[in-house]
XYZ file of C-alpha atoms in Angstrom:
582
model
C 143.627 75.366 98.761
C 142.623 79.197 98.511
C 139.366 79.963 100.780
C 137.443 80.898 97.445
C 138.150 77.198 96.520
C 136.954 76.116 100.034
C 133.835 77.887 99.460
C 132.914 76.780 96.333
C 133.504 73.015 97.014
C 129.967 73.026 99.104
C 128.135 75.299 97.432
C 128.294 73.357 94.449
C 127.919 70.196 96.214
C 124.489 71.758 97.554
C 123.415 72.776 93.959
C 124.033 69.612 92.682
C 121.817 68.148 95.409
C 119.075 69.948 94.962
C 118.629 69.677 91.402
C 118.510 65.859 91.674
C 116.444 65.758 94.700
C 113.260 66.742 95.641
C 114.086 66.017 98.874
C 117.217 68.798 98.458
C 114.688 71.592 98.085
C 112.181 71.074 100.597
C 115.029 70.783 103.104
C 116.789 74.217 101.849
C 112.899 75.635 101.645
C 112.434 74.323 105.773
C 115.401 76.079 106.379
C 114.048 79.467 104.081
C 110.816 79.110 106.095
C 112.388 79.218 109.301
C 114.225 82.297 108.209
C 111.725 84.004 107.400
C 109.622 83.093 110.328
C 112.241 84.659 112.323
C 112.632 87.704 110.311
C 108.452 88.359 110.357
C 108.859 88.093 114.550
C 112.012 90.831 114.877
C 109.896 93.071 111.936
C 106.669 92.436 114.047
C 108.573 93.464 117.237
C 110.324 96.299 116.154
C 106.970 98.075 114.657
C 105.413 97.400 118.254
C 108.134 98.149 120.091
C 108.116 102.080 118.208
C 104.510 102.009 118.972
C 104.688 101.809 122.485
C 107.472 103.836 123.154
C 105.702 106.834 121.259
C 102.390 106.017 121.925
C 103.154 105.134 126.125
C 100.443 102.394 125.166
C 100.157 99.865 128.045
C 101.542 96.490 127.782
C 99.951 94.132 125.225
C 97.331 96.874 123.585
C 97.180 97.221 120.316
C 97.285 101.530 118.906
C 94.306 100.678 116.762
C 92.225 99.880 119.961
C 92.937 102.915 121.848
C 89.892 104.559 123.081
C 90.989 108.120 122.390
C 94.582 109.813 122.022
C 95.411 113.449 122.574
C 97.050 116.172 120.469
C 100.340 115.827 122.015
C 100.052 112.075 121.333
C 99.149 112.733 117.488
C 102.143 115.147 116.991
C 103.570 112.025 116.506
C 102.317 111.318 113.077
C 104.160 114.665 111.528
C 106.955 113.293 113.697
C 106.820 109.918 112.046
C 106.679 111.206 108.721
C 109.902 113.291 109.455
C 111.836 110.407 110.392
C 110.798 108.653 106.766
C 111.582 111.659 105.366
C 115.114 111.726 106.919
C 115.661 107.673 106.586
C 114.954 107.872 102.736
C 116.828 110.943 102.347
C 119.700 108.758 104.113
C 118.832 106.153 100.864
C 118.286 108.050 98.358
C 121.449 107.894 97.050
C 120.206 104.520 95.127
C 119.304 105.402 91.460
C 117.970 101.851 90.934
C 113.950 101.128 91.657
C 113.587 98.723 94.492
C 112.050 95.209 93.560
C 109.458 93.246 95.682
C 108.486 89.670 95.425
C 105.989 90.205 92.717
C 107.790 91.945 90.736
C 110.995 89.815 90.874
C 109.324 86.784 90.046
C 107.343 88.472 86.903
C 110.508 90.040 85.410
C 113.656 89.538 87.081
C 113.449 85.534 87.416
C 113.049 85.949 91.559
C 116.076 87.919 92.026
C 116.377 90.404 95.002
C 118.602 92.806 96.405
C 119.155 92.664 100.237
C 120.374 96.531 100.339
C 117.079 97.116 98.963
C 114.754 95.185 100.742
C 116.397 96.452 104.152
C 115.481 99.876 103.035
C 111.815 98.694 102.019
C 111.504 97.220 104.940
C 112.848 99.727 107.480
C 110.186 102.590 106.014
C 107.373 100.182 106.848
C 108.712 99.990 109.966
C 108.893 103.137 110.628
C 105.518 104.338 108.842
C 103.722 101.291 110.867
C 105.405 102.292 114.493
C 104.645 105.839 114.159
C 100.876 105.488 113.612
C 100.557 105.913 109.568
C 97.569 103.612 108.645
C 99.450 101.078 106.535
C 100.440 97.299 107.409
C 103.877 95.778 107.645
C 102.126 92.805 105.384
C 104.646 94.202 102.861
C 107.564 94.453 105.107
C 107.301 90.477 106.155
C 106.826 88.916 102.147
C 110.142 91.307 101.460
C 112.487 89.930 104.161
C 111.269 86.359 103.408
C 111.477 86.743 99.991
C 114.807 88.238 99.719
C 116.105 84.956 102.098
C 115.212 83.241 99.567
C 116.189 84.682 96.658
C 119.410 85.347 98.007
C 119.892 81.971 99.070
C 118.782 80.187 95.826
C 120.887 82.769 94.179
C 124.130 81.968 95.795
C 123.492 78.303 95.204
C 123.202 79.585 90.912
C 119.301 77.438 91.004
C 117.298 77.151 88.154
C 115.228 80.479 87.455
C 112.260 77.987 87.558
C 113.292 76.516 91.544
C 114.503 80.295 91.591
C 111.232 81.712 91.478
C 109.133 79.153 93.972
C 111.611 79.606 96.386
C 110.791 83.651 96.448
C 106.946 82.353 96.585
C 108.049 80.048 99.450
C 110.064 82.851 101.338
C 106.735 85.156 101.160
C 104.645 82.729 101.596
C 106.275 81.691 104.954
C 106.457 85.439 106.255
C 102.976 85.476 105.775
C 101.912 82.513 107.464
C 104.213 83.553 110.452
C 102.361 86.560 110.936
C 98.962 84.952 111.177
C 100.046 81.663 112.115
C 98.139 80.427 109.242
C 100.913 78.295 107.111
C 97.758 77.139 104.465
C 96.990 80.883 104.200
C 100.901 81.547 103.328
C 101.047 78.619 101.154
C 98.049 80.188 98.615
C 99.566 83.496 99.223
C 102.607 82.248 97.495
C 100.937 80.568 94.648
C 98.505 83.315 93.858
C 100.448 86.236 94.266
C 103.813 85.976 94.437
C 104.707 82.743 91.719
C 101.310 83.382 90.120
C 100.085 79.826 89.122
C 99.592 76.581 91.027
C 102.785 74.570 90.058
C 102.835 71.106 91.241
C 107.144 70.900 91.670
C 106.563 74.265 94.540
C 103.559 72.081 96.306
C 106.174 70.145 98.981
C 108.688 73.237 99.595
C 106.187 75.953 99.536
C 103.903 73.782 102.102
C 107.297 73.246 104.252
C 108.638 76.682 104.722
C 104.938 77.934 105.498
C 104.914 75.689 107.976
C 108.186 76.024 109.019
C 107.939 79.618 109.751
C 104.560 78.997 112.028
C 106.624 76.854 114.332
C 109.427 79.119 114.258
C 107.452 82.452 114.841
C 105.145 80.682 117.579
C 108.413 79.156 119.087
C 109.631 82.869 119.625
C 105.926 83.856 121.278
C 103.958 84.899 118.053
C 100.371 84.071 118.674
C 98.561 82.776 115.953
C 95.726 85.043 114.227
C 92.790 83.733 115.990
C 88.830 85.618 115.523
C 86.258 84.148 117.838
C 82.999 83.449 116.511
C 79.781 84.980 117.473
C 77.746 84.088 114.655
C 73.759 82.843 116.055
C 72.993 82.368 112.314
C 74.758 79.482 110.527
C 74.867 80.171 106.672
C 72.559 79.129 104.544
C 72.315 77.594 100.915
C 70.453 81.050 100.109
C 72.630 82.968 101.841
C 75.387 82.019 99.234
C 73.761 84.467 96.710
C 73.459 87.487 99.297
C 77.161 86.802 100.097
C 77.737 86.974 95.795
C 76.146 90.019 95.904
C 78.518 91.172 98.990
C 81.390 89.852 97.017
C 80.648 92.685 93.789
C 80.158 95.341 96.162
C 83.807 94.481 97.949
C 85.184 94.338 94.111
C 83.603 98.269 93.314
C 85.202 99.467 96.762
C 88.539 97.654 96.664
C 89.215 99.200 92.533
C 87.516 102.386 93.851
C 89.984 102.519 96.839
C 93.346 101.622 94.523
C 92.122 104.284 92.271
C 91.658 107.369 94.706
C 95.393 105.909 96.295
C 96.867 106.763 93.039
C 94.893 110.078 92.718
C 96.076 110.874 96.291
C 99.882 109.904 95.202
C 99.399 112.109 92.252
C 97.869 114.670 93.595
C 100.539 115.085 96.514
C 103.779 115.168 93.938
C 101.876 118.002 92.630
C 102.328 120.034 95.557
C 104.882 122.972 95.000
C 106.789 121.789 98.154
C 110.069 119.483 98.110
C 109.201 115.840 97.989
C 110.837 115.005 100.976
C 107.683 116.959 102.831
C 105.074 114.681 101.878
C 104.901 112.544 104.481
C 105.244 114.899 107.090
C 102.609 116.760 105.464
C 100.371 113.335 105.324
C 101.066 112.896 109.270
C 99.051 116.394 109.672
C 96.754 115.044 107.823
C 95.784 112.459 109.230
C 95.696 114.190 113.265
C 92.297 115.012 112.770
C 91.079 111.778 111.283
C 93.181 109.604 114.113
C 91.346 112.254 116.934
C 88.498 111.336 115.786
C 88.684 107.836 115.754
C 92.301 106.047 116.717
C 90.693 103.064 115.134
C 92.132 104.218 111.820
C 95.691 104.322 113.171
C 98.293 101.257 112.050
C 97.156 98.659 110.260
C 94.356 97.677 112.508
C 94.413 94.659 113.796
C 92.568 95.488 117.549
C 90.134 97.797 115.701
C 89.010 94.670 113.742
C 88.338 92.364 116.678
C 87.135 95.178 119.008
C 84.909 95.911 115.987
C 83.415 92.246 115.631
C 82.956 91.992 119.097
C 81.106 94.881 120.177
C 78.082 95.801 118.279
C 78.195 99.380 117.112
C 75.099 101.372 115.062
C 75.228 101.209 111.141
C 76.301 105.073 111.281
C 79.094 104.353 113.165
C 80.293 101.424 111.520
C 79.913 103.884 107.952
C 81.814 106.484 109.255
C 84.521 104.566 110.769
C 85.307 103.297 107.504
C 85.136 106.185 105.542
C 88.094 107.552 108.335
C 89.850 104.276 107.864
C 89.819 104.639 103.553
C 90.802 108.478 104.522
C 93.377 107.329 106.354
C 94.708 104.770 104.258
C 94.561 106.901 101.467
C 96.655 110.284 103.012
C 98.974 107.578 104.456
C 99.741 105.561 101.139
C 99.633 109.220 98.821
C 101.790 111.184 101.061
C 104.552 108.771 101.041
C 104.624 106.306 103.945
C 105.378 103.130 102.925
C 103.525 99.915 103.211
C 100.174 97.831 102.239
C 96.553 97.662 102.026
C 96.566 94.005 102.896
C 95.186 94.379 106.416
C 93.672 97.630 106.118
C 91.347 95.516 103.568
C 90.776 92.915 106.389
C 89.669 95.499 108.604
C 87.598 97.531 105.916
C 86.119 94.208 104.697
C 84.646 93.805 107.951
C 83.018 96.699 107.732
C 81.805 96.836 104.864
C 79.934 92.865 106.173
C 78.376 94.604 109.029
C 76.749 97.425 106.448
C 75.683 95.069 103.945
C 74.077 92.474 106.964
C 72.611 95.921 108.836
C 71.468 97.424 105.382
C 69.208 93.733 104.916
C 67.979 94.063 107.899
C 66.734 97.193 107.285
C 65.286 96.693 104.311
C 63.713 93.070 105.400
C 62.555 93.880 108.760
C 64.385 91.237 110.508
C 67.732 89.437 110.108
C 68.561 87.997 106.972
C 72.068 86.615 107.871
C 74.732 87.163 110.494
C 76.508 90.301 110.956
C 79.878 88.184 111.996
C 79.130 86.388 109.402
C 78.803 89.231 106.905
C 81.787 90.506 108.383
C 84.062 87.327 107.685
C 82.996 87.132 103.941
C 83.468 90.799 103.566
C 86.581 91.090 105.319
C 88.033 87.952 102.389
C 86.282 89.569 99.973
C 87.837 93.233 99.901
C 91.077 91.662 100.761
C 90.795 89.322 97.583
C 89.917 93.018 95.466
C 92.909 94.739 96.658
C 95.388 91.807 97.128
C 94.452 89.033 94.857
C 94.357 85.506 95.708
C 90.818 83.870 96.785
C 91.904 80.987 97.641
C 94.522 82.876 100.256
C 92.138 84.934 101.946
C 89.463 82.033 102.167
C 91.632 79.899 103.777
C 92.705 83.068 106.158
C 89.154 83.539 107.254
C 89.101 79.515 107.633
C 92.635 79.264 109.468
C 91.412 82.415 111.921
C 87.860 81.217 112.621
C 88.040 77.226 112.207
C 84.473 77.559 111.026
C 84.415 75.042 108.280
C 80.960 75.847 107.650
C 81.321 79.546 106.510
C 84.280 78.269 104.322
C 81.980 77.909 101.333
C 80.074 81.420 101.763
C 83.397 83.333 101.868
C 84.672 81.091 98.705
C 81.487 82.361 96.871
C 82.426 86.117 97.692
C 85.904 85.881 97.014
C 85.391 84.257 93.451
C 83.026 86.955 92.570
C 85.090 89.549 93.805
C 88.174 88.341 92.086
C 86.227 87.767 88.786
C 84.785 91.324 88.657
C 88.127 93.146 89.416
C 90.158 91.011 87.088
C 87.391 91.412 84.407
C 86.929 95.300 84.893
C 90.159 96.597 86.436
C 93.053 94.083 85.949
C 95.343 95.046 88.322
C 95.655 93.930 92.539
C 97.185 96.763 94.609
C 100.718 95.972 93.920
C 100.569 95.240 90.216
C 98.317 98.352 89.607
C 101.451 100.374 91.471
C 103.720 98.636 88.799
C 101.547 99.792 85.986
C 101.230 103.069 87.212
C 105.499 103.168 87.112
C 104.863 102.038 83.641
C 105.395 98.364 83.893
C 102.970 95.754 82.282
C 102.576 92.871 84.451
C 99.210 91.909 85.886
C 100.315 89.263 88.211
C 103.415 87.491 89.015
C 103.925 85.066 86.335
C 107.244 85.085 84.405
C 107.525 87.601 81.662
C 110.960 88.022 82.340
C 112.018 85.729 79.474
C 110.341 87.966 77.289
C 112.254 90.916 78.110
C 115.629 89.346 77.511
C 114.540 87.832 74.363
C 115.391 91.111 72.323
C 116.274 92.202 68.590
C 120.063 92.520 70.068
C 120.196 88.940 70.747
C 118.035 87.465 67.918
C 119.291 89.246 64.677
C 121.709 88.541 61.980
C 124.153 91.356 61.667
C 123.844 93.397 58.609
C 127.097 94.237 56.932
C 126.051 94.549 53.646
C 124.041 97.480 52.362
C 123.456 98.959 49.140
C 122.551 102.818 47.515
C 118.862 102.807 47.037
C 119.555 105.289 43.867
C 121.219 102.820 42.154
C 119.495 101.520 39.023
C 117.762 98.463 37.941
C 119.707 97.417 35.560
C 122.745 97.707 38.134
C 121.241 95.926 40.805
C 120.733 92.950 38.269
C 124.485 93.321 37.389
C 125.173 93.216 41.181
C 122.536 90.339 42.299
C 121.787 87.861 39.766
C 118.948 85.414 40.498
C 119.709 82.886 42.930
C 122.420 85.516 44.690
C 120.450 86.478 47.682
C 116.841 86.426 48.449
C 116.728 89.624 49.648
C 119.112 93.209 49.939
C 118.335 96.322 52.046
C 119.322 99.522 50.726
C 119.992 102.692 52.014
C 119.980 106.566 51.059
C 123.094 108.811 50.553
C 123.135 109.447 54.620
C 123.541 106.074 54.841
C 120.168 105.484 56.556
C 117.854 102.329 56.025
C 115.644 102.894 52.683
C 113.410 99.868 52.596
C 114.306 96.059 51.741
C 114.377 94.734 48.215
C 113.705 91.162 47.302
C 115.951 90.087 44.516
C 113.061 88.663 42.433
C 110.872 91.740 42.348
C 113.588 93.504 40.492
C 113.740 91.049 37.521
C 109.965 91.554 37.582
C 108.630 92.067 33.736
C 107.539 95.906 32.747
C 110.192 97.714 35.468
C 112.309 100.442 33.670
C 115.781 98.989 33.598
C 117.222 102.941 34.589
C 114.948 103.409 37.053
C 116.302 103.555 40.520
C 115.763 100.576 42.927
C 114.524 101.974 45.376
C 111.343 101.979 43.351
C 110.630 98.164 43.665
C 111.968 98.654 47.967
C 109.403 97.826 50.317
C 108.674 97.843 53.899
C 110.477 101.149 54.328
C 108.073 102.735 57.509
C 108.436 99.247 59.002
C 111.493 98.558 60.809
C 112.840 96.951 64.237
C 114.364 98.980 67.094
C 117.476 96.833 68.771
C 116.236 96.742 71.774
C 112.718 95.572 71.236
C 110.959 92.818 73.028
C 109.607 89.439 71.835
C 106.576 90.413 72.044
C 106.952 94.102 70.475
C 108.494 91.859 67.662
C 105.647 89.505 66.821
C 103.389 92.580 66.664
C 105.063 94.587 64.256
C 105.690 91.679 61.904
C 101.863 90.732 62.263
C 101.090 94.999 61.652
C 103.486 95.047 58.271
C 102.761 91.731 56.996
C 106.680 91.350 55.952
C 108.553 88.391 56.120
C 111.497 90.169 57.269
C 112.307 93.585 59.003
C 115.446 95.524 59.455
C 117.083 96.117 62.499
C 117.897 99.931 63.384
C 119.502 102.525 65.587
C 118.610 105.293 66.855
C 119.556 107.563 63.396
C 118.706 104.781 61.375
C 121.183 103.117 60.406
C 120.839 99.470 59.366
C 122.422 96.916 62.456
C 121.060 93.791 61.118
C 117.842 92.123 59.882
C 115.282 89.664 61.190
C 112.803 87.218 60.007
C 109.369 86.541 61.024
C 110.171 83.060 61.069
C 113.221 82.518 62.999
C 111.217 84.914 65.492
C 108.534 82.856 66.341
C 110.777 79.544 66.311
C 112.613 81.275 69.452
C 109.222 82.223 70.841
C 108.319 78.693 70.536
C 111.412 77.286 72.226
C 111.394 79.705 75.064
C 107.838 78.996 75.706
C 107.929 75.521 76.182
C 110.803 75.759 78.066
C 109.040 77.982 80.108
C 105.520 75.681 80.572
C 108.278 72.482 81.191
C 109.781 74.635 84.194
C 106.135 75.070 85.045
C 104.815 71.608 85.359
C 108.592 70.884 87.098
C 110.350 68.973 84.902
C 113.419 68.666 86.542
């Protein structure tokens, strides 16, 4: 027996498995979860590991809570940005766009490549270690994600069990790097599968929790924030903390937009491209001198920040460096997310919007901590999505049940404004900026392959639009054909005649046909979409289109009603892979 044979034998074994079990999946997704509880600790530890070797930070400190760092020190960030520069220069080589979770699962039916991830995930490395203010939030969901799609994908799964494995895979990395597995579980129904489906409830929950044990077993402490709150919230409060939640929503779409500007604005520049994040580290010396606090993704500024009170004008210009910072980091080309930068700006923004009420009251109104908490979910909900994932974070981190409701409030009103006036998280709105449609993760992948090319009837059969009327009856008697499609003397399409319309009474027998054609401006390009389909038929009110090339030349035709019979089938086909029939 050849070793390919060998190989097979089990893999298909395993496939068969866990397609009739339930039990099948959860086991491969424990295993998944482990994976990628492993892969968040060696990311974790390599970012920290750069960190202290170019920082010379002391055992256990975190860069974001250094108290001050010289000029020698922020020569670094220049430095970082030339090793990017030099690593992607090394990759650049691929012509293909590189994939994350989101996007896999919304158009690609959760497949990944491991080349690419690797490469994704080594810039946030690198961007993270050497001081750039961006998170490796992005780095863990990619290697957990790609476990997972890799390893559903060499087992030939389902595209439905497909796709929640890639959730679980995130999912897990996330809850391994806050040792938060309910926090990784929404994370991968919210943002990376992008609906609650009841057949990804067991494995998602089982990897996420998976991946705590593993990334704790290998000395990953959990993400823990001590409470300090001498105010317990209120039913009141609930509407302060709504109000809290619209002004995170204006800052998060406010702080996605002036990313993008920043991105544009730095391609712009009449250097080579490969500059711009060396260019970004300069940038950002001043701002880190200033205030290290912006350095990284911030995970020491945030707790240093909640426990030691600081005045209001500190706390405001600390995170105007910390969006500056963000900003030249993400628009000059380092790689990575605004996932914890959110956290920490969230915070922030609480301790404003608590300090502002106090202000204008005269004596506190509610809690600055617990300000902070719900503004810390809330931002993070604006720029990353997913209330129910950042609630639970702030309940998983803080075990205070009781603030569990005020953050929910917040988040939901964040989430409804930026969905309702923007559209887009921070990772879709990057998509759409690249020209790609999706809001969230939810399969529209389907779509896309569901083209002209695969849906129409060839057209062999053409005919001369001069021709006359009275020939066309000679060549199509009643009953023939419903329909013919004509063309001119280049052989290009000329509009589509329906056999009845030329027997009509009154038409001039010599005229040519192609006075009775119709739908000639409306026509189908092979290789358009579902979707583009449905609304061209629904613009030109035809029954049927023709299919053409790029000179016009008549491929085939399609009808309106075979279209939507296909949309049909592929949709509920789609909603039974949903509600996991399996």
């Amino acid at each position: 027996m050849s070793l390919r044979r060998r190989l097979f034998l089990p893999l298909a074994w395993m496939r068969r498995q866990i397609r009739a079990s339930e039990f099948a999946l959860i086991a491969l997704a424990v295993a998944i979860g482990s994976a990628a509880g492993l892969g968040t600790v060696i990311v974790a530890a390599l970012a920290r590991t750069v960190q202290h070797w170019m920082f010379a930070l002391p055992v256990g400190q975190r860069l974001s809570e250094t108290a001050a760092l010289g000029w020698p020190q922020l020569a670094i960030l220049p430095l970082g940005g030339a090793v990017l520069a030099i690593f992607s220069l090394g990759v650049r080589s691929r012509q293909r766009r590189m994939v994350d979770a989101v996007e896999a699962n919304a158009l690609h039916g959760g497949r990944m490549s491991v080349s690419d991830s690797l490469v994704v995930s080594g810039q946030t490395v690198i961007s993270n270690g050497f001081g750039a203010s961006v998170g490796l939030e992005a780095a863990y969901a990619q290697i957990g994600s790609v476990i997972a799609s890799v390893s559903g994908a060499t087992l030939q799964l389902r595209r439905s069990d497909l796709r929640n494995l890639v959730g679980a895979g995130a999912g897990a990395s996330i809850a391994a790097a806050f040792g938060a597995p309910l926090t990784g579980a929404f994370y991968a129904f919210e943002i990376v599968i992008g609906a609650y489906t009841p057949s990804a409830i067991a494995p998602i929950a089982a990897a996420a929790i998976s991946a705590v044990f593993v990334s704790q077993l290998f000395g990953a402490q959990p993400y823990v924030i001590d409470s300090f709150a001498t105010l317990p919230p209120e039913s009141h409060h609930y509407l302060l903390y709504a109000g809290l939640g619209g002004v995170c929503a204006l800052l998060g779409i406010a702080l996605m937009r002036l990313v993008a500007l920043a991105e544009q604005g730095s391609r712009k520049i009449p250097l080579p491209d490969w500059t711009r994040p060396i260019l970004g580290g300069a940038l950002l010396m001043p701002i880190a001198y200033w205030s290290p606090q912006v350095l990284s993704s911030g995970h020491g500024a945030l707790h240093m920040d909640i426990a030691v009170g600081a005045s209001l004008g500190f706390v405001a210009l600390v995170f105007v460096a910390k969006v500056s910072a963000s900003i030249v980091s993400l628009g000059f080309g380092y790689r990575g997310g605004l996932f914890f930068a959110s956290l920490f700006l969230g915070t922030l923004v609480g301790h404003l919007f608590a300090g502002v009420l106090d202000l204008i009251a005269g004596y506190p109104v509610v809690d600055p901590h617990n300000a902070a908490m719900v503004g810390m979910a809330a931002l993070a909900v604006a720029v990353v999505g997913g209330p129910m994932t950042m609630a639970m974070l702030v309940l998983e981190a803080t075990q205070d049940f009781a603030l569990t409701g005020a953050v929910l409030a917040a988040a939901l009103v964040s989430s409804t404004i930026v969905r309702e006036t923007f559209g887009y998280s921070f990772s879709t709105w990057r998509l759409h900026l690249r020209g790609e449609t999706i809001k969230s993760a939810r399969d529209i992948g389907w779509i896309r392959s569901l083209t002209v090319d695969t849906m129409m009837r060839r057209e062999t059969r053409a005919t001369d639009s001069a021709i006359s009327i009275a020939d066309f009856r000679h060549r199509f008697p009643l009953g023939a054909t419903s329909r013919v499609v004509l063309v001119d003397a280049d052989e290009r399409y000329a509009g589509i005649v329906q056999t009845p319309a030329a027997y009509a009474e009154g038409l001039d027998a010599a005229a040519p046909i192609g006075t009775v054609a119709i739908n000639g401006d409306a026509a189908l390009a092979i290789d358009m979409d579902i979707a583009g389909v449905m609304k061209r038929f629904d613009a030109s009110g035809a029954d049927e289109l023709a299919v053409l090339d790029a000179d016009r030349h008549v491929v085939g035709i399609l009808s309106e009603s075979y279209v939507r019979r296909r949309y049909a089938e592929e949709l509920e086909k789609a909603q039974s892979d949903l509600f996991g029939e399996r």
